[in-house]
Amino acid sequence: MTSHSSSLPLSLKLRLLSSHGLTTIVGVSFFSLSSRLFDLNFRDEFVVALFGLISIIIVSILTSRIIIKPLKRIECAVRSFTAGDLDARVPYISIPELNRLGNQFNLMAESLQGVEERRRELTSDLAHELRSPITVIHGYLEMIDAGMTTFSPEIQSQMQQETSRLIGLVNDVLELSRVEDGYLSLQLEPIDLPRLLKGIVTSFTTASLQAQCELILDIVLDLPLAYADCDRLKQILINLVSNAITYTPKGQVTLRAGLANDRLWIAIEDTGIGIAPENIPKIFERFWRADPSRHSNTGGSGIGLAITKRLLELHGSALEVKSQLGKGSTFKFSLPIAE
């Protein structure tokens, strides 16, 4: 009992002490009153017991108001929150220690509420993204089954395209989940950056020709080796170059690399449609896009930049974005030099 009481905060000890003192005062007062009653020859044990009971009730009520009532408020908020009321919060409590406990619960509740809201948004967005290709595939299958059309090469190509979109979306969601949950580890190694960038340009030759977009490589000579995860760096570059070509029809995309402040930097510049200033902070959100109609034409998952941002953070880097509507965008990041 002594060790338990010694762990209580000082202010709470004072409140308990005051309640005990109040009990003593009330008890002494009623004892004095009882003595006077005895002096007045009211020697009825029932009267004495009644006054003792009343004193206990009064002290219990006072103690309840001081300690028990605030605890019940906290319990009520916890019960409501666990029952699904995510807006449940503990009101202000005059006892500082209990008020701090209530504030900690409120902070936890706000955090969990935010997580739940983001989960619902992600589920809704994911369902919307999955619905589009599934609807196309299902529509073609119903038309073929009803004899309204035949399985032509055009239909086969369209169904393969929509299937690829589904696979890409599922893979991107799983990738983002692994990155955000911390299950993705990097295999850091020295990388020949010019060689990697030349390979990226070569792989996008066909896509740039189809978009009538000129793809240019501009690299500073004699660059040192970069220190990064080769596969993840390639994934970052593919996402950025792919976006640049997609939104730069009949324009120019330049892939640059250089050295500054003992770090290697890479920039992807385009002369495309650009991004409005108010939308730049939003481009890394899952499934966000300024023009929803663009998405169905590009076939992107809508989370490529979110993955890119997190992969760069794992490398200890950040993605800088500069853009102007109608004039183009620049995405730039840096990497450490291999020792």
Tab-separated table of C-alpha atoms in Angstrom:
chain	number	residue	atom	x	y	z
A	1	MET	CA	0.000	0.000	0.000
A	2	THR	CA	2.866	2.358	0.813
A	3	SER	CA	4.652	1.764	-2.492
A	4	HIS	CA	1.436	2.335	-4.436
A	5	SER	CA	0.642	5.632	-2.756
A	6	SER	CA	4.201	6.903	-3.154
A	7	SER	CA	3.852	6.625	-6.944
A	8	LEU	CA	0.893	9.014	-7.065
A	9	PRO	CA	1.480	12.577	-8.327
A	10	LEU	CA	1.709	15.244	-5.623
A	11	SER	CA	-1.408	17.168	-6.638
A	12	LEU	CA	-3.489	13.984	-6.679
A	13	LYS	CA	-2.089	13.069	-3.247
A	14	LEU	CA	-3.181	16.468	-1.956
A	15	ARG	CA	-6.690	15.940	-3.299
A	16	LEU	CA	-6.940	12.527	-1.664
A	17	LEU	CA	-5.510	13.953	1.552
A	18	SER	CA	-8.051	16.751	1.504
A	19	SER	CA	-10.865	14.229	1.016
A	20	HIS	CA	-9.553	12.209	3.978
A	21	GLY	CA	-9.283	15.402	5.996
A	22	LEU	CA	-12.829	16.278	5.055
A	23	THR	CA	-13.892	12.821	6.194
A	24	THR	CA	-12.191	13.394	9.539
A	25	ILE	CA	-13.783	16.820	9.982
A	26	VAL	CA	-17.220	15.527	9.096
A	27	GLY	CA	-16.731	12.522	11.345
A	28	VAL	CA	-15.571	14.677	14.273
A	29	SER	CA	-18.473	17.074	13.730
A	30	PHE	CA	-21.010	14.299	13.781
A	31	PHE	CA	-19.270	12.709	16.754
A	32	SER	CA	-19.526	16.033	18.588
A	33	LEU	CA	-23.182	16.295	17.610
A	34	SER	CA	-23.761	12.743	18.798
A	35	SER	CA	-22.082	13.547	22.131
A	36	ARG	CA	-24.377	16.488	22.608
A	37	LEU	CA	-27.331	14.289	21.842
A	38	PHE	CA	-26.106	11.914	24.537
A	39	ASP	CA	-25.835	14.852	26.907
A	40	LEU	CA	-29.440	15.642	26.073
A	41	ASN	CA	-30.309	12.087	27.086
A	42	PHE	CA	-30.932	11.027	23.423
A	43	ARG	CA	-29.039	7.782	24.039
A	44	ASP	CA	-30.453	5.980	21.055
A	45	GLU	CA	-27.891	3.813	19.257
A	46	PHE	CA	-29.983	4.024	16.110
A	47	VAL	CA	-29.574	7.787	16.009
A	48	VAL	CA	-25.800	7.494	16.398
A	49	ALA	CA	-25.618	4.879	13.597
A	50	LEU	CA	-27.800	7.050	11.369
A	51	PHE	CA	-25.522	10.046	11.759
A	52	GLY	CA	-22.477	7.858	11.028
A	53	LEU	CA	-24.105	6.542	7.864
A	54	ILE	CA	-24.952	10.049	6.720
A	55	SER	CA	-21.329	11.147	7.197
A	56	ILE	CA	-20.092	8.204	5.107
A	57	ILE	CA	-22.579	9.002	2.332
A	58	ILE	CA	-21.568	12.654	2.223
A	59	VAL	CA	-17.861	11.822	2.034
A	60	SER	CA	-18.508	9.178	-0.651
A	61	ILE	CA	-20.374	11.714	-2.757
A	62	LEU	CA	-17.580	14.251	-2.411
A	63	THR	CA	-14.926	11.657	-3.283
A	64	SER	CA	-16.975	10.551	-6.287
A	65	ARG	CA	-17.136	14.096	-7.590
A	66	ILE	CA	-13.398	14.588	-7.153
A	67	ILE	CA	-12.004	11.307	-8.514
A	68	ILE	CA	-14.543	8.766	-9.739
A	69	LYS	CA	-16.627	11.003	-12.009
A	70	PRO	CA	-13.665	12.087	-14.212
A	71	LEU	CA	-12.544	8.464	-14.493
A	72	LYS	CA	-16.007	7.504	-15.689
A	73	ARG	CA	-15.815	10.220	-18.339
A	74	ILE	CA	-12.589	8.688	-19.634
A	75	GLU	CA	-14.130	5.210	-19.545
A	76	CYS	CA	-17.199	6.439	-21.419
A	77	ALA	CA	-15.049	8.001	-24.163
A	78	VAL	CA	-13.013	4.807	-24.530
A	79	ARG	CA	-16.147	2.672	-24.766
A	80	SER	CA	-17.686	4.968	-27.379
A	81	PHE	CA	-14.512	5.011	-29.472
A	82	THR	CA	-14.094	1.226	-29.417
A	83	ALA	CA	-17.774	0.893	-30.351
A	84	GLY	CA	-17.126	2.819	-33.584
A	85	ASP	CA	-17.692	6.447	-32.625
A	86	LEU	CA	-14.398	7.857	-33.950
A	87	ASP	CA	-15.371	11.371	-32.835
A	88	ALA	CA	-15.507	10.375	-29.157
A	89	ARG	CA	-13.186	12.485	-27.005
A	90	VAL	CA	-12.516	13.004	-23.293
A	91	PRO	CA	-13.757	16.423	-22.098
A	92	TYR	CA	-11.634	18.754	-19.978
A	93	ILE	CA	-10.942	17.462	-16.447
A	94	SER	CA	-9.977	19.819	-13.620
A	95	ILE	CA	-7.516	17.315	-12.108
A	96	PRO	CA	-4.269	17.878	-14.069
A	97	GLU	CA	-3.099	14.244	-13.966
A	98	LEU	CA	-6.404	12.878	-15.212
A	99	ASN	CA	-6.664	15.699	-17.754
A	100	ARG	CA	-3.274	14.716	-19.188
A	101	LEU	CA	-4.474	11.126	-19.409
A	102	GLY	CA	-7.562	12.319	-21.264
A	103	ASN	CA	-5.456	14.440	-23.621
A	104	GLN	CA	-3.253	11.471	-24.446
A	105	PHE	CA	-6.336	9.448	-25.305
A	106	ASN	CA	-7.627	12.290	-27.501
A	107	LEU	CA	-4.322	12.441	-29.404
A	108	MET	CA	-4.390	8.689	-29.946
A	109	ALA	CA	-8.023	8.850	-31.067
A	110	GLU	CA	-7.267	11.621	-33.585
A	111	SER	CA	-4.367	9.622	-34.995
A	112	LEU	CA	-6.431	6.449	-35.349
A	113	GLN	CA	-9.281	8.429	-36.868
A	114	GLY	CA	-6.895	9.809	-39.496
A	115	VAL	CA	-5.599	6.325	-40.281
A	116	GLU	CA	-9.140	5.003	-40.641
A	117	GLU	CA	-10.162	7.872	-42.913
A	118	ARG	CA	-7.126	7.311	-45.147
A	119	ARG	CA	-7.885	3.585	-45.246
A	120	ARG	CA	-11.430	4.280	-46.378
A	121	GLU	CA	-10.211	6.737	-49.011
A	122	LEU	CA	-7.667	4.225	-50.283
A	123	THR	CA	-10.291	1.468	-50.429
A	124	SER	CA	-12.686	3.733	-52.308
A	125	ASP	CA	-10.030	4.929	-54.748
A	126	LEU	CA	-8.739	1.415	-55.322
A	127	ALA	CA	-12.252	0.116	-56.005
A	128	HIS	CA	-12.777	2.951	-58.501
A	129	GLU	CA	-9.502	2.212	-60.291
A	130	LEU	CA	-10.206	-1.522	-60.474
A	131	ARG	CA	-13.746	-1.002	-61.737
A	132	SER	CA	-12.714	0.628	-65.020
A	133	PRO	CA	-10.583	-2.170	-66.572
A	134	ILE	CA	-12.813	-4.893	-65.120
A	135	THR	CA	-15.869	-3.233	-66.681
A	136	VAL	CA	-14.186	-3.134	-70.094
A	137	ILE	CA	-13.131	-6.792	-69.937
A	138	HIS	CA	-16.530	-7.887	-68.636
A	139	GLY	CA	-18.311	-5.913	-71.358
A	140	TYR	CA	-16.349	-7.557	-74.141
A	141	LEU	CA	-16.920	-11.016	-72.662
A	142	GLU	CA	-20.678	-10.415	-72.470
A	143	MET	CA	-20.788	-9.179	-76.076
A	144	ILE	CA	-18.870	-12.233	-77.277
A	145	ASP	CA	-21.068	-14.576	-75.226
A	146	ALA	CA	-24.245	-12.978	-76.619
A	147	GLY	CA	-22.976	-13.286	-80.180
A	148	MET	CA	-22.916	-9.522	-80.640
A	149	THR	CA	-19.274	-9.615	-81.740
A	150	THR	CA	-16.412	-12.001	-82.351
A	151	PHE	CA	-13.104	-12.321	-80.601
A	152	SER	CA	-11.205	-10.126	-83.021
A	153	PRO	CA	-7.528	-9.072	-82.775
A	154	GLU	CA	-8.686	-5.569	-81.800
A	155	ILE	CA	-10.757	-6.890	-78.881
A	156	GLN	CA	-7.925	-9.188	-77.841
A	157	SER	CA	-5.489	-6.258	-77.835
A	158	GLN	CA	-7.874	-4.119	-75.781
A	159	MET	CA	-8.460	-6.885	-73.245
A	160	GLN	CA	-4.729	-7.491	-72.922
A	161	GLN	CA	-4.193	-3.781	-72.342
A	162	GLU	CA	-6.840	-3.645	-69.606
A	163	THR	CA	-5.454	-6.801	-68.020
A	164	SER	CA	-1.993	-5.230	-67.955
A	165	ARG	CA	-3.509	-2.189	-66.250
A	166	LEU	CA	-5.018	-4.432	-63.580
A	167	ILE	CA	-1.741	-6.248	-62.978
A	168	GLY	CA	0.186	-2.985	-62.851
A	169	LEU	CA	-2.269	-1.454	-60.396
A	170	VAL	CA	-2.172	-4.447	-58.051
A	171	ASN	CA	1.636	-4.580	-58.175
A	172	ASP	CA	1.922	-0.843	-57.478
A	173	VAL	CA	-0.446	-1.033	-54.508
A	174	LEU	CA	1.492	-3.963	-53.050
A	175	GLU	CA	4.772	-2.126	-53.640
A	176	LEU	CA	3.546	1.040	-51.949
A	177	SER	CA	2.228	-0.987	-49.022
A	178	ARG	CA	5.609	-2.679	-48.555
A	179	VAL	CA	7.459	0.626	-48.733
A	180	GLU	CA	5.170	2.435	-46.268
A	181	ASP	CA	5.142	-0.486	-43.825
A	182	GLY	CA	8.931	-0.609	-43.800
A	183	TYR	CA	9.207	-4.109	-45.280
A	184	LEU	CA	11.302	-2.985	-48.242
A	185	SER	CA	15.059	-3.095	-47.717
A	186	LEU	CA	17.603	-1.526	-50.052
A	187	GLN	CA	20.590	-3.319	-51.563
A	188	LEU	CA	22.999	-0.404	-51.784
A	189	GLU	CA	25.950	-0.722	-54.171
A	190	PRO	CA	28.155	1.416	-56.441
A	191	ILE	CA	26.328	2.208	-59.696
A	192	ASP	CA	27.609	3.459	-63.031
A	193	LEU	CA	25.056	6.237	-63.437
A	194	PRO	CA	25.747	7.173	-67.109
A	195	ARG	CA	25.377	3.558	-68.153
A	196	LEU	CA	22.100	3.215	-66.252
A	197	LEU	CA	20.689	6.430	-67.759
A	198	LYS	CA	21.643	5.369	-71.288
A	199	GLY	CA	19.765	2.109	-70.718
A	200	ILE	CA	16.678	4.032	-69.554
A	201	VAL	CA	16.719	6.219	-72.657
A	202	THR	CA	17.063	3.175	-74.910
A	203	SER	CA	14.116	1.413	-73.237
A	204	PHE	CA	11.870	4.447	-73.813
A	205	THR	CA	12.789	4.976	-77.477
A	206	THR	CA	9.611	3.346	-78.789
A	207	ALA	CA	7.343	5.155	-76.313
A	208	SER	CA	8.878	8.538	-77.131
A	209	LEU	CA	8.450	7.950	-80.867
A	210	GLN	CA	4.791	7.028	-80.393
A	211	ALA	CA	4.246	10.225	-78.395
A	212	GLN	CA	6.227	12.221	-80.969
A	213	CYS	CA	8.393	13.300	-78.060
A	214	GLU	CA	12.136	13.892	-78.401
A	215	LEU	CA	14.104	12.142	-75.653
A	216	ILE	CA	17.507	13.711	-74.900
A	217	LEU	CA	20.332	12.575	-72.607
A	218	ASP	CA	22.628	15.246	-71.134
A	219	ILE	CA	25.299	13.895	-68.763
A	220	VAL	CA	28.376	15.585	-67.304
A	221	LEU	CA	31.558	13.735	-68.244
A	222	ASP	CA	33.533	11.620	-65.767
A	223	LEU	CA	30.826	11.266	-63.148
A	224	PRO	CA	31.794	9.200	-60.081
A	225	LEU	CA	29.868	6.088	-59.112
A	226	ALA	CA	26.567	6.579	-57.312
A	227	TYR	CA	25.695	4.669	-54.137
A	228	ALA	CA	22.138	3.349	-54.374
A	229	ASP	CA	19.914	0.338	-54.931
A	230	CYS	CA	20.180	-0.304	-58.675
A	231	ASP	CA	16.746	-1.891	-59.124
A	232	ARG	CA	14.977	0.788	-57.061
A	233	LEU	CA	16.847	3.594	-58.796
A	234	LYS	CA	15.814	2.150	-62.145
A	235	GLN	CA	12.211	2.011	-60.872
A	236	ILE	CA	12.402	5.681	-59.838
A	237	LEU	CA	13.734	6.746	-63.220
A	238	ILE	CA	11.189	4.674	-65.146
A	239	ASN	CA	8.329	6.294	-63.212
A	240	LEU	CA	9.631	9.823	-63.780
A	241	VAL	CA	10.572	9.409	-67.451
A	242	SER	CA	7.319	7.609	-68.210
A	243	ASN	CA	5.279	10.449	-66.674
A	244	ALA	CA	7.321	13.048	-68.537
A	245	ILE	CA	6.764	11.383	-71.919
A	246	THR	CA	3.077	10.771	-71.213
A	247	TYR	CA	2.347	14.421	-70.491
A	248	THR	CA	4.681	15.873	-73.134
A	249	PRO	CA	3.034	15.079	-76.464
A	250	LYS	CA	5.004	16.448	-79.407
A	251	GLY	CA	7.509	17.975	-76.997
A	252	GLN	CA	10.908	17.299	-75.493
A	253	VAL	CA	12.092	15.349	-72.455
A	254	THR	CA	15.667	15.773	-71.231
A	255	LEU	CA	17.364	13.442	-68.778
A	256	ARG	CA	20.277	15.250	-67.091
A	257	ALA	CA	22.912	14.215	-64.566
A	258	GLY	CA	25.690	16.136	-62.847
A	259	LEU	CA	27.709	16.703	-59.681
A	260	ALA	CA	27.173	19.368	-57.002
A	261	ASN	CA	28.063	19.674	-53.298
A	262	ASP	CA	29.665	16.198	-53.235
A	263	ARG	CA	26.453	14.559	-54.421
A	264	LEU	CA	25.228	13.330	-57.774
A	265	TRP	CA	22.037	14.897	-59.053
A	266	ILE	CA	19.575	13.689	-61.674
A	267	ALA	CA	16.880	15.820	-63.302
A	268	ILE	CA	14.062	14.948	-65.686
A	269	GLU	CA	12.925	18.043	-67.567
A	270	ASP	CA	10.002	18.214	-69.988
A	271	THR	CA	8.192	20.795	-72.083
A	272	GLY	CA	4.788	19.294	-71.396
A	273	ILE	CA	1.493	20.518	-70.008
A	274	GLY	CA	2.932	21.402	-66.581
A	275	ILE	CA	1.331	21.390	-63.139
A	276	ALA	CA	-0.606	24.192	-61.445
A	277	PRO	CA	1.203	25.567	-58.335
A	278	GLU	CA	-1.652	24.603	-56.018
A	279	ASN	CA	-1.533	21.013	-57.296
A	280	ILE	CA	2.190	20.360	-56.834
A	281	PRO	CA	1.809	19.233	-53.150
A	282	LYS	CA	-0.983	16.849	-54.219
A	283	ILE	CA	0.822	14.939	-56.958
A	284	PHE	CA	2.352	12.512	-54.446
A	285	GLU	CA	-1.040	11.488	-53.044
A	286	ARG	CA	-2.372	8.075	-53.984
A	287	PHE	CA	-4.588	8.109	-57.080
A	288	TRP	CA	-4.616	11.915	-57.250
A	289	ARG	CA	-4.763	13.552	-60.670
A	290	ALA	CA	-5.693	17.045	-61.775
A	291	ASP	CA	-7.656	15.760	-64.743
A	292	PRO	CA	-9.404	12.424	-64.096
A	293	SER	CA	-10.030	11.930	-67.823
A	294	ARG	CA	-6.265	11.837	-68.509
A	295	HIS	CA	-5.853	8.751	-66.384
A	296	SER	CA	-7.941	6.455	-68.552
A	297	ASN	CA	-5.891	7.427	-71.565
A	298	THR	CA	-2.473	7.035	-69.968
A	299	GLY	CA	-3.169	3.733	-68.219
A	300	GLY	CA	-1.164	4.740	-65.138
A	301	SER	CA	-1.968	3.465	-61.676
A	302	GLY	CA	-2.037	6.917	-60.106
A	303	ILE	CA	0.431	5.981	-57.363
A	304	GLY	CA	3.749	5.939	-59.249
A	305	LEU	CA	4.887	9.270	-57.795
A	306	ALA	CA	3.884	8.197	-54.285
A	307	ILE	CA	6.143	5.138	-54.645
A	308	THR	CA	8.935	7.254	-56.156
A	309	LYS	CA	8.818	9.709	-53.266
A	310	ARG	CA	9.027	6.956	-50.638
A	311	LEU	CA	11.854	5.132	-52.462
A	312	LEU	CA	13.890	8.335	-52.564
A	313	GLU	CA	13.248	8.903	-48.857
A	314	LEU	CA	14.662	5.432	-48.190
A	315	HIS	CA	17.777	6.585	-50.062
A	316	GLY	CA	17.976	9.657	-47.832
A	317	SER	CA	16.944	11.920	-50.689
A	318	ALA	CA	13.957	14.027	-51.675
A	319	LEU	CA	12.214	14.811	-54.942
A	320	GLU	CA	12.218	18.482	-55.913
A	321	VAL	CA	9.487	19.649	-58.280
A	322	LYS	CA	9.332	22.808	-60.354
A	323	SER	CA	6.559	23.313	-62.860
A	324	GLN	CA	4.653	25.905	-64.831
A	325	LEU	CA	1.365	25.343	-66.608
A	326	GLY	CA	1.790	25.074	-70.359
A	327	LYS	CA	5.593	25.194	-70.168
A	328	GLY	CA	6.671	21.966	-68.528
A	329	SER	CA	8.033	20.420	-65.341
A	330	THR	CA	11.343	19.452	-63.749
A	331	PHE	CA	11.765	16.599	-61.261
A	332	LYS	CA	15.158	16.534	-59.543
A	333	PHE	CA	16.823	14.447	-56.817
A	334	SER	CA	20.320	13.659	-55.569
A	335	LEU	CA	22.291	10.556	-54.537
A	336	PRO	CA	25.454	10.017	-52.497
A	337	ILE	CA	28.780	9.212	-54.147
A	338	ALA	CA	30.158	5.710	-53.652
A	339	GLU	CA	33.312	5.788	-51.520
